[in-house]
Amino acid sequence: MSPKIHLCQPDGRKSCGACCGMYNTIGATRESTDALLRARRETLTGSPCELSLDALAGYREQRLAEETPDKLLPLLRNCPFLGVLDEGTGRVGCMVHPKVCHGRDGRDLGLYDRETCENYLCAAFTHLSPREIQLIVRACGDDSFLYGLVLNDIGFLRGLFQGVADVIGLYPNDDRLLHPTIVEAVAEYLALKVDWPYGDPEAAIIGAYLPDGDENVLRRSIDYAELGLEPSRFDTILTCLGSLFDEAEDVREAEAIVYGAIYEVATRFEALIGASRAG
């Protein structure tokens, strides 16, 4: 993987705005998030790079007055300068970042100062391997909404790898992960993040965690005993998907969906192993 890749803006097709509050609203959906980010950009009359600092400060106050979200994570700030940078792809980012504004830096007008914005690195920078990063970047295509969700849920990706290992007896951690057929199958698995029928309608977007109404964040847990079941072998994945189940049959159906996605990756990976041995 190229050492120049930056997880916030890995390419010109997608980006992540999680630390700026992109997903930090109870009940947020892909559609509502996209509408908000586009509305912010449209509210800025003209190019943000050409507006005076006073005009940008006025914009900030206007958006803060209009946006009164019920936050999932109270301590995380929802910066009004996070918006759509590319109308075509929907790529998001800081509208007053110096790389956007030809050197002028307006980040001190945001809800974090420029030093914090410049130096903060999320857990993905530390815990994802270069190969895992490349896999996520390739599998997410030009979908910024999905990319940020997956990038910030390492357990969801590792749950897939463990599931593949359980099927074929080998943990997938070599360059075969980046083969186009594997990337295609992994993309189908990752898409469960935004198309999951058993997700908590208020907080599935942050998966394994739950706000408690105060300033704390709780680890989500699924009460299998209440449903008369043993813990699922896919508990990590089901939890990362923010699952809520009303009955045991829901769990079984969810497990079948997850297993189908895992099995597709596993069989393709196994086929590549067989092909390399035959060659």
PDB file of C-alpha atoms in Angstrom:
ATOM      1  CA  MET A   1       0.000   0.000   0.000  1.00  0.00           C
ATOM      2  CA  SER A   2       1.217   3.482  -0.782  1.00  0.00           C
ATOM      3  CA  PRO A   3       2.483   5.257   2.365  1.00  0.00           C
ATOM      4  CA  LYS A   4       0.899   8.482   1.069  1.00  0.00           C
ATOM      5  CA  ILE A   5      -2.663   7.288   1.672  1.00  0.00           C
ATOM      6  CA  HIS A   6      -4.554   9.273   4.300  1.00  0.00           C
ATOM      7  CA  LEU A   7      -7.572   7.578   5.818  1.00  0.00           C
ATOM      8  CA  CYS A   8      -9.646  10.763   6.044  1.00  0.00           C
ATOM      9  CA  GLN A   9      -9.286  11.385   2.296  1.00  0.00           C
ATOM     10  CA  PRO A  10      -7.876   8.157   0.818  1.00  0.00           C
ATOM     11  CA  ASP A  11      -8.612   9.050  -2.794  1.00  0.00           C
ATOM     12  CA  GLY A  12     -10.693  11.440  -4.851  1.00  0.00           C
ATOM     13  CA  ARG A  13     -13.807   9.289  -4.650  1.00  0.00           C
ATOM     14  CA  LYS A  14     -14.717   9.083  -0.976  1.00  0.00           C
ATOM     15  CA  SER A  15     -13.780  10.263   2.499  1.00  0.00           C
ATOM     16  CA  CYS A  16     -14.598   9.971   6.186  1.00  0.00           C
ATOM     17  CA  GLY A  17     -16.144  12.666   8.372  1.00  0.00           C
ATOM     18  CA  ALA A  18     -16.856  10.613  11.485  1.00  0.00           C
ATOM     19  CA  CYS A  19     -14.689  12.638  13.871  1.00  0.00           C
ATOM     20  CA  CYS A  20     -16.477  15.809  12.713  1.00  0.00           C
ATOM     21  CA  GLY A  21     -19.857  14.372  13.741  1.00  0.00           C
ATOM     22  CA  MET A  22     -21.026  13.000  10.403  1.00  0.00           C
ATOM     23  CA  TYR A  23     -22.899  10.106  12.048  1.00  0.00           C
ATOM     24  CA  ASN A  24     -23.549  11.717  15.410  1.00  0.00           C
ATOM     25  CA  THR A  25     -27.322  12.099  15.291  1.00  0.00           C
ATOM     26  CA  ILE A  26     -29.924   9.738  16.720  1.00  0.00           C
ATOM     27  CA  GLY A  27     -31.892   8.151  13.917  1.00  0.00           C
ATOM     28  CA  ALA A  28     -29.541   9.381  11.190  1.00  0.00           C
ATOM     29  CA  THR A  29     -29.816   7.654   7.814  1.00  0.00           C
ATOM     30  CA  ARG A  30     -27.833   7.811   4.604  1.00  0.00           C
ATOM     31  CA  GLU A  31     -30.473  10.098   3.111  1.00  0.00           C
ATOM     32  CA  SER A  32     -30.743  12.485   6.054  1.00  0.00           C
ATOM     33  CA  THR A  33     -26.968  12.693   6.410  1.00  0.00           C
ATOM     34  CA  ASP A  34     -26.470  13.440   2.728  1.00  0.00           C
ATOM     35  CA  ALA A  35     -29.198  16.091   2.820  1.00  0.00           C
ATOM     36  CA  LEU A  36     -27.602  17.800   5.818  1.00  0.00           C
ATOM     37  CA  LEU A  37     -24.122  17.861   4.312  1.00  0.00           C
ATOM     38  CA  ARG A  38     -25.415  19.237   1.024  1.00  0.00           C
ATOM     39  CA  ALA A  39     -27.528  21.850   2.818  1.00  0.00           C
ATOM     40  CA  ARG A  40     -24.440  23.104   4.636  1.00  0.00           C
ATOM     41  CA  ARG A  41     -22.622  23.537   1.358  1.00  0.00           C
ATOM     42  CA  GLU A  42     -25.580  25.303  -0.226  1.00  0.00           C
ATOM     43  CA  THR A  43     -25.935  27.675   2.730  1.00  0.00           C
ATOM     44  CA  LEU A  44     -22.460  29.003   2.011  1.00  0.00           C
ATOM     45  CA  THR A  45     -23.231  31.473  -0.757  1.00  0.00           C
ATOM     46  CA  GLY A  46     -20.283  31.420  -3.110  1.00  0.00           C
ATOM     47  CA  SER A  47     -17.019  29.615  -2.497  1.00  0.00           C
ATOM     48  CA  PRO A  48     -16.077  29.257   1.187  1.00  0.00           C
ATOM     49  CA  CYS A  49     -12.523  29.991   0.110  1.00  0.00           C
ATOM     50  CA  GLU A  50     -13.537  33.466  -1.050  1.00  0.00           C
ATOM     51  CA  LEU A  51     -15.712  34.457   1.906  1.00  0.00           C
ATOM     52  CA  SER A  52     -14.365  36.675   4.666  1.00  0.00           C
ATOM     53  CA  LEU A  53     -13.699  35.179   8.078  1.00  0.00           C
ATOM     54  CA  ASP A  54     -16.570  37.270   9.427  1.00  0.00           C
ATOM     55  CA  ALA A  55     -18.897  35.767   6.823  1.00  0.00           C
ATOM     56  CA  LEU A  56     -17.748  32.265   7.741  1.00  0.00           C
ATOM     57  CA  ALA A  57     -18.309  33.008  11.425  1.00  0.00           C
ATOM     58  CA  GLY A  58     -21.815  34.199  10.565  1.00  0.00           C
ATOM     59  CA  TYR A  59     -22.459  30.991   8.652  1.00  0.00           C
ATOM     60  CA  ARG A  60     -21.281  28.955  11.630  1.00  0.00           C
ATOM     61  CA  GLU A  61     -23.685  30.705  13.995  1.00  0.00           C
ATOM     62  CA  GLN A  62     -26.543  30.301  11.536  1.00  0.00           C
ATOM     63  CA  ARG A  63     -25.972  26.568  11.161  1.00  0.00           C
ATOM     64  CA  LEU A  64     -25.547  26.018  14.894  1.00  0.00           C
ATOM     65  CA  ALA A  65     -28.862  27.780  15.488  1.00  0.00           C
ATOM     66  CA  GLU A  66     -30.619  25.727  12.811  1.00  0.00           C
ATOM     67  CA  GLU A  67     -29.039  22.378  13.648  1.00  0.00           C
ATOM     68  CA  THR A  68     -30.176  21.061  17.015  1.00  0.00           C
ATOM     69  CA  PRO A  69     -29.525  17.330  16.708  1.00  0.00           C
ATOM     70  CA  ASP A  70     -30.166  14.722  19.357  1.00  0.00           C
ATOM     71  CA  LYS A  71     -26.607  13.475  19.589  1.00  0.00           C
ATOM     72  CA  LEU A  72     -25.640   9.852  19.874  1.00  0.00           C
ATOM     73  CA  LEU A  73     -22.345  10.804  21.500  1.00  0.00           C
ATOM     74  CA  PRO A  74     -22.771  14.020  23.517  1.00  0.00           C
ATOM     75  CA  LEU A  75     -19.053  14.776  23.754  1.00  0.00           C
ATOM     76  CA  LEU A  76     -18.463  14.485  20.009  1.00  0.00           C
ATOM     77  CA  ARG A  77     -18.925  17.788  18.207  1.00  0.00           C
ATOM     78  CA  ASN A  78     -20.978  18.138  15.043  1.00  0.00           C
ATOM     79  CA  CYS A  79     -18.946  20.679  13.091  1.00  0.00           C
ATOM     80  CA  PRO A  80     -20.993  22.800  10.661  1.00  0.00           C
ATOM     81  CA  PHE A  81     -18.031  23.106   8.310  1.00  0.00           C
ATOM     82  CA  LEU A  82     -18.224  19.423   7.393  1.00  0.00           C
ATOM     83  CA  GLY A  83     -19.968  19.346   4.038  1.00  0.00           C
ATOM     84  CA  VAL A  84     -20.016  17.892   0.555  1.00  0.00           C
ATOM     85  CA  LEU A  85     -16.838  18.727  -1.370  1.00  0.00           C
ATOM     86  CA  ASP A  86     -17.647  16.909  -4.589  1.00  0.00           C
ATOM     87  CA  GLU A  87     -21.201  17.038  -5.917  1.00  0.00           C
ATOM     88  CA  GLY A  88     -20.554  14.126  -8.253  1.00  0.00           C
ATOM     89  CA  THR A  89     -19.261  11.541  -5.801  1.00  0.00           C
ATOM     90  CA  GLY A  90     -20.678  13.015  -2.610  1.00  0.00           C
ATOM     91  CA  ARG A  91     -17.179  13.076  -1.112  1.00  0.00           C
ATOM     92  CA  VAL A  92     -17.234  14.994   2.168  1.00  0.00           C
ATOM     93  CA  GLY A  93     -14.719  17.012   4.130  1.00  0.00           C
ATOM     94  CA  CYS A  94     -13.860  20.276   5.804  1.00  0.00           C
ATOM     95  CA  MET A  95     -15.063  23.149   3.638  1.00  0.00           C
ATOM     96  CA  VAL A  96     -12.511  25.549   5.164  1.00  0.00           C
ATOM     97  CA  HIS A  97      -9.479  23.232   5.162  1.00  0.00           C
ATOM     98  CA  PRO A  98      -6.328  24.776   3.634  1.00  0.00           C
ATOM     99  CA  LYS A  99      -6.107  21.958   1.079  1.00  0.00           C
ATOM    100  CA  VAL A 100      -9.592  22.904  -0.072  1.00  0.00           C
ATOM    101  CA  CYS A 101      -9.092  26.671   0.139  1.00  0.00           C
ATOM    102  CA  HIS A 102      -5.727  26.963  -1.600  1.00  0.00           C
ATOM    103  CA  GLY A 103      -3.760  27.478   1.606  1.00  0.00           C
ATOM    104  CA  ARG A 104      -6.168  29.607   3.625  1.00  0.00           C
ATOM    105  CA  ASP A 105      -7.048  27.888   6.895  1.00  0.00           C
ATOM    106  CA  GLY A 106     -10.446  28.573   8.449  1.00  0.00           C
ATOM    107  CA  ARG A 107     -10.505  25.647  10.855  1.00  0.00           C
ATOM    108  CA  ASP A 108     -10.186  27.838  13.946  1.00  0.00           C
ATOM    109  CA  LEU A 109     -13.741  28.941  13.186  1.00  0.00           C
ATOM    110  CA  GLY A 110     -14.972  25.370  13.546  1.00  0.00           C
ATOM    111  CA  LEU A 111     -15.896  23.494  16.679  1.00  0.00           C
ATOM    112  CA  TYR A 112     -12.338  22.210  16.997  1.00  0.00           C
ATOM    113  CA  ASP A 113      -9.261  24.356  16.569  1.00  0.00           C
ATOM    114  CA  ARG A 114      -6.881  23.810  13.678  1.00  0.00           C
ATOM    115  CA  GLU A 115      -4.282  22.039  15.829  1.00  0.00           C
ATOM    116  CA  THR A 116      -6.788  19.438  16.974  1.00  0.00           C
ATOM    117  CA  CYS A 117      -8.031  18.929  13.427  1.00  0.00           C
ATOM    118  CA  GLU A 118      -4.502  18.590  12.106  1.00  0.00           C
ATOM    119  CA  ASN A 119      -3.182  16.146  14.692  1.00  0.00           C
ATOM    120  CA  TYR A 120      -6.096  13.925  15.694  1.00  0.00           C
ATOM    121  CA  LEU A 121      -5.892  10.345  14.435  1.00  0.00           C
ATOM    122  CA  CYS A 122      -8.698   7.856  14.996  1.00  0.00           C
ATOM    123  CA  ALA A 123      -8.158   4.235  16.057  1.00  0.00           C
ATOM    124  CA  ALA A 124      -8.152   3.047  12.452  1.00  0.00           C
ATOM    125  CA  PHE A 125      -4.752   4.675  11.877  1.00  0.00           C
ATOM    126  CA  THR A 126      -3.281   2.529  14.637  1.00  0.00           C
ATOM    127  CA  HIS A 127      -5.205  -0.728  14.513  1.00  0.00           C
ATOM    128  CA  LEU A 128      -5.809  -1.433  10.824  1.00  0.00           C
ATOM    129  CA  SER A 129      -3.026  -3.042   8.827  1.00  0.00           C
ATOM    130  CA  PRO A 130      -2.005  -1.544   5.455  1.00  0.00           C
ATOM    131  CA  ARG A 131      -3.649  -4.486   3.699  1.00  0.00           C
ATOM    132  CA  GLU A 132      -6.884  -4.062   5.656  1.00  0.00           C
ATOM    133  CA  ILE A 133      -6.916  -0.371   4.788  1.00  0.00           C
ATOM    134  CA  GLN A 134      -6.467  -1.113   1.103  1.00  0.00           C
ATOM    135  CA  LEU A 135      -9.271  -3.651   1.240  1.00  0.00           C
ATOM    136  CA  ILE A 136     -11.674  -1.152   2.809  1.00  0.00           C
ATOM    137  CA  VAL A 137     -10.678   1.592   0.369  1.00  0.00           C
ATOM    138  CA  ARG A 138     -11.235  -0.662  -2.629  1.00  0.00           C
ATOM    139  CA  ALA A 139     -14.401  -2.350  -1.382  1.00  0.00           C
ATOM    140  CA  CYS A 140     -16.168   0.910  -0.526  1.00  0.00           C
ATOM    141  CA  GLY A 141     -15.797   2.344  -4.023  1.00  0.00           C
ATOM    142  CA  ASP A 142     -17.064   5.932  -4.030  1.00  0.00           C
ATOM    143  CA  ASP A 143     -19.405   5.520  -1.050  1.00  0.00           C
ATOM    144  CA  SER A 144     -18.292   7.979   1.635  1.00  0.00           C
ATOM    145  CA  PHE A 145     -21.184   7.093   3.928  1.00  0.00           C
ATOM    146  CA  LEU A 146     -20.269   3.399   3.992  1.00  0.00           C
ATOM    147  CA  TYR A 147     -16.527   4.070   4.093  1.00  0.00           C
ATOM    148  CA  GLY A 148     -16.681   6.064   7.319  1.00  0.00           C
ATOM    149  CA  LEU A 149     -18.894   3.502   9.021  1.00  0.00           C
ATOM    150  CA  VAL A 150     -16.626   0.582   8.137  1.00  0.00           C
ATOM    151  CA  LEU A 151     -13.393   2.430   8.864  1.00  0.00           C
ATOM    152  CA  ASN A 152     -14.577   3.160  12.388  1.00  0.00           C
ATOM    153  CA  ASP A 153     -15.782  -0.357  13.180  1.00  0.00           C
ATOM    154  CA  ILE A 154     -12.717  -2.573  13.148  1.00  0.00           C
ATOM    155  CA  GLY A 155     -14.561  -5.415  14.863  1.00  0.00           C
ATOM    156  CA  PHE A 156     -16.949  -5.656  11.920  1.00  0.00           C
ATOM    157  CA  LEU A 157     -14.113  -6.299   9.453  1.00  0.00           C
ATOM    158  CA  ARG A 158     -12.225  -8.629  11.781  1.00  0.00           C
ATOM    159  CA  GLY A 159     -15.462 -10.524  12.419  1.00  0.00           C
ATOM    160  CA  LEU A 160     -15.569 -11.292   8.702  1.00  0.00           C
ATOM    161  CA  PHE A 161     -11.995 -12.562   8.748  1.00  0.00           C
ATOM    162  CA  GLN A 162     -12.695 -14.816  11.718  1.00  0.00           C
ATOM    163  CA  GLY A 163     -15.800 -16.137  10.000  1.00  0.00           C
ATOM    164  CA  VAL A 164     -13.776 -16.965   6.890  1.00  0.00           C
ATOM    165  CA  ALA A 165     -11.193 -18.730   9.061  1.00  0.00           C
ATOM    166  CA  ASP A 166     -13.937 -20.817  10.650  1.00  0.00           C
ATOM    167  CA  VAL A 167     -15.099 -21.924   7.192  1.00  0.00           C
ATOM    168  CA  ILE A 168     -11.782 -22.724   5.487  1.00  0.00           C
ATOM    169  CA  GLY A 169      -9.447 -23.171   8.456  1.00  0.00           C
ATOM    170  CA  LEU A 170      -7.172 -20.308   7.428  1.00  0.00           C
ATOM    171  CA  TYR A 171      -7.230 -16.688   8.576  1.00  0.00           C
ATOM    172  CA  PRO A 172      -7.193 -14.463   5.475  1.00  0.00           C
ATOM    173  CA  ASN A 173      -4.305 -12.054   5.904  1.00  0.00           C
ATOM    174  CA  ASP A 174      -2.261 -12.154   2.709  1.00  0.00           C
ATOM    175  CA  ASP A 175      -2.384 -10.325  -0.617  1.00  0.00           C
ATOM    176  CA  ARG A 176      -5.183 -12.538  -1.887  1.00  0.00           C
ATOM    177  CA  LEU A 177      -7.461 -10.257   0.145  1.00  0.00           C
ATOM    178  CA  LEU A 178      -6.916  -7.616  -2.523  1.00  0.00           C
ATOM    179  CA  HIS A 179      -7.848  -9.838  -5.455  1.00  0.00           C
ATOM    180  CA  PRO A 180     -10.800  -8.323  -7.368  1.00  0.00           C
ATOM    181  CA  THR A 181     -13.060 -11.309  -6.699  1.00  0.00           C
ATOM    182  CA  ILE A 182     -12.433 -11.014  -2.956  1.00  0.00           C
ATOM    183  CA  VAL A 183     -12.908  -7.247  -2.954  1.00  0.00           C
ATOM    184  CA  GLU A 184     -16.242  -7.734  -4.716  1.00  0.00           C
ATOM    185  CA  ALA A 185     -17.466 -10.247  -2.133  1.00  0.00           C
ATOM    186  CA  VAL A 186     -16.182  -8.171   0.781  1.00  0.00           C
ATOM    187  CA  ALA A 187     -18.080  -5.179  -0.621  1.00  0.00           C
ATOM    188  CA  GLU A 188     -21.304  -7.193  -0.364  1.00  0.00           C
ATOM    189  CA  TYR A 189     -20.533  -7.995   3.267  1.00  0.00           C
ATOM    190  CA  LEU A 190     -19.650  -4.404   4.147  1.00  0.00           C
ATOM    191  CA  ALA A 191     -22.914  -3.215   2.594  1.00  0.00           C
ATOM    192  CA  LEU A 192     -24.747  -4.891   5.479  1.00  0.00           C
ATOM    193  CA  LYS A 193     -23.680  -1.848   7.501  1.00  0.00           C
ATOM    194  CA  VAL A 194     -26.165   0.349   5.654  1.00  0.00           C
ATOM    195  CA  ASP A 195     -28.749  -2.224   4.628  1.00  0.00           C
ATOM    196  CA  TRP A 196     -29.364  -4.245   7.769  1.00  0.00           C
ATOM    197  CA  PRO A 197     -32.999  -5.198   8.454  1.00  0.00           C
ATOM    198  CA  TYR A 198     -32.447  -5.776  12.179  1.00  0.00           C
ATOM    199  CA  GLY A 199     -30.662  -2.528  13.031  1.00  0.00           C
ATOM    200  CA  ASP A 200     -31.621  -0.333  15.971  1.00  0.00           C
ATOM    201  CA  PRO A 201     -33.545   2.499  14.252  1.00  0.00           C
ATOM    202  CA  GLU A 202     -32.050   5.093  16.587  1.00  0.00           C
ATOM    203  CA  ALA A 203     -28.456   4.035  17.034  1.00  0.00           C
ATOM    204  CA  ALA A 204     -27.483   1.226  14.647  1.00  0.00           C
ATOM    205  CA  ILE A 205     -25.291   3.702  12.822  1.00  0.00           C
ATOM    206  CA  ILE A 206     -22.611   3.422  15.505  1.00  0.00           C
ATOM    207  CA  GLY A 207     -23.086  -0.308  15.821  1.00  0.00           C
ATOM    208  CA  ALA A 208     -21.550  -1.822  18.904  1.00  0.00           C
ATOM    209  CA  TYR A 209     -22.064   1.219  21.118  1.00  0.00           C
ATOM    210  CA  LEU A 210     -25.049   2.901  22.715  1.00  0.00           C
ATOM    211  CA  PRO A 211     -25.472   6.369  24.215  1.00  0.00           C
ATOM    212  CA  ASP A 212     -26.933   6.333  27.709  1.00  0.00           C
ATOM    213  CA  GLY A 213     -28.541   9.769  27.549  1.00  0.00           C
ATOM    214  CA  ASP A 214     -25.692  11.345  29.510  1.00  0.00           C
ATOM    215  CA  GLU A 215     -22.040  11.658  28.545  1.00  0.00           C
ATOM    216  CA  ASN A 216     -21.299   7.953  28.646  1.00  0.00           C
ATOM    217  CA  VAL A 217     -21.171   5.396  25.870  1.00  0.00           C
ATOM    218  CA  LEU A 218     -22.187   1.842  26.650  1.00  0.00           C
ATOM    219  CA  ARG A 219     -21.199  -1.371  24.919  1.00  0.00           C
ATOM    220  CA  ARG A 220     -24.198  -2.835  23.120  1.00  0.00           C
ATOM    221  CA  SER A 221     -25.159  -6.377  24.075  1.00  0.00           C
ATOM    222  CA  ILE A 222     -27.778  -8.743  22.694  1.00  0.00           C
ATOM    223  CA  ASP A 223     -29.866 -10.564  25.311  1.00  0.00           C
ATOM    224  CA  TYR A 224     -29.954 -14.015  23.759  1.00  0.00           C
ATOM    225  CA  ALA A 225     -31.195 -15.622  26.973  1.00  0.00           C
ATOM    226  CA  GLU A 226     -34.338 -13.484  26.806  1.00  0.00           C
ATOM    227  CA  LEU A 227     -34.986 -15.036  23.400  1.00  0.00           C
ATOM    228  CA  GLY A 228     -34.283 -18.556  24.667  1.00  0.00           C
ATOM    229  CA  LEU A 229     -31.032 -18.820  22.734  1.00  0.00           C
ATOM    230  CA  GLU A 230     -27.353 -19.372  23.330  1.00  0.00           C
ATOM    231  CA  PRO A 231     -25.078 -16.506  22.242  1.00  0.00           C
ATOM    232  CA  SER A 232     -24.681 -16.419  18.474  1.00  0.00           C
ATOM    233  CA  ARG A 233     -21.408 -17.483  16.890  1.00  0.00           C
ATOM    234  CA  PHE A 234     -21.725 -14.226  14.951  1.00  0.00           C
ATOM    235  CA  ASP A 235     -22.297 -12.107  18.044  1.00  0.00           C
ATOM    236  CA  THR A 236     -19.444  -9.714  17.249  1.00  0.00           C
ATOM    237  CA  ILE A 237     -20.845  -9.005  13.798  1.00  0.00           C
ATOM    238  CA  LEU A 238     -24.469  -8.788  14.924  1.00  0.00           C
ATOM    239  CA  THR A 239     -23.443  -6.367  17.652  1.00  0.00           C
ATOM    240  CA  CYS A 240     -21.405  -4.239  15.246  1.00  0.00           C
ATOM    241  CA  LEU A 241     -24.499  -4.026  13.056  1.00  0.00           C
ATOM    242  CA  GLY A 242     -26.445  -2.522  15.958  1.00  0.00           C
ATOM    243  CA  SER A 243     -28.912  -5.390  15.963  1.00  0.00           C
ATOM    244  CA  LEU A 244     -32.192  -5.465  17.854  1.00  0.00           C
ATOM    245  CA  PHE A 245     -34.147  -8.727  17.861  1.00  0.00           C
ATOM    246  CA  ASP A 246     -37.758  -9.285  18.885  1.00  0.00           C
ATOM    247  CA  GLU A 247     -37.793 -13.062  18.601  1.00  0.00           C
ATOM    248  CA  ALA A 248     -35.526 -16.046  18.126  1.00  0.00           C
ATOM    249  CA  GLU A 249     -36.443 -16.450  14.469  1.00  0.00           C
ATOM    250  CA  ASP A 250     -35.071 -12.973  13.781  1.00  0.00           C
ATOM    251  CA  VAL A 251     -31.692 -14.069  15.126  1.00  0.00           C
ATOM    252  CA  ARG A 252     -31.686 -17.188  12.960  1.00  0.00           C
ATOM    253  CA  GLU A 253     -32.544 -15.178   9.861  1.00  0.00           C
ATOM    254  CA  ALA A 254     -29.855 -12.623  10.682  1.00  0.00           C
ATOM    255  CA  GLU A 255     -27.285 -15.384  11.155  1.00  0.00           C
ATOM    256  CA  ALA A 256     -28.217 -16.826   7.768  1.00  0.00           C
ATOM    257  CA  ILE A 257     -27.647 -13.468   6.068  1.00  0.00           C
ATOM    258  CA  VAL A 258     -24.281 -13.013   7.772  1.00  0.00           C
ATOM    259  CA  TYR A 259     -23.175 -16.573   7.060  1.00  0.00           C
ATOM    260  CA  GLY A 260     -24.106 -16.220   3.401  1.00  0.00           C
ATOM    261  CA  ALA A 261     -21.902 -13.138   3.062  1.00  0.00           C
ATOM    262  CA  ILE A 262     -19.021 -14.795   4.918  1.00  0.00           C
ATOM    263  CA  TYR A 263     -19.316 -18.025   2.938  1.00  0.00           C
ATOM    264  CA  GLU A 264     -19.086 -16.145  -0.353  1.00  0.00           C
ATOM    265  CA  VAL A 265     -15.803 -14.537   0.713  1.00  0.00           C
ATOM    266  CA  ALA A 266     -14.520 -17.841   2.106  1.00  0.00           C
ATOM    267  CA  THR A 267     -15.218 -19.895  -1.012  1.00  0.00           C
ATOM    268  CA  ARG A 268     -13.617 -17.295  -3.262  1.00  0.00           C
ATOM    269  CA  PHE A 269     -10.560 -17.135  -1.026  1.00  0.00           C
ATOM    270  CA  GLU A 270     -10.313 -20.919  -0.984  1.00  0.00           C
ATOM    271  CA  ALA A 271     -10.551 -20.989  -4.783  1.00  0.00           C
ATOM    272  CA  LEU A 272      -7.595 -18.610  -5.021  1.00  0.00           C
ATOM    273  CA  ILE A 273      -5.592 -20.839  -2.692  1.00  0.00           C
ATOM    274  CA  GLY A 274      -6.405 -23.845  -4.861  1.00  0.00           C
ATOM    275  CA  ALA A 275      -5.436 -21.994  -8.020  1.00  0.00           C
ATOM    276  CA  SER A 276      -2.070 -20.959  -6.582  1.00  0.00           C
ATOM    277  CA  ARG A 277      -1.306 -24.534  -5.524  1.00  0.00           C
ATOM    278  CA  ALA A 278      -2.289 -25.902  -8.920  1.00  0.00           C
ATOM    279  CA  GLY A 279      -0.037 -23.370 -10.622  1.00  0.00           C
TER     280      GLY A 279
END
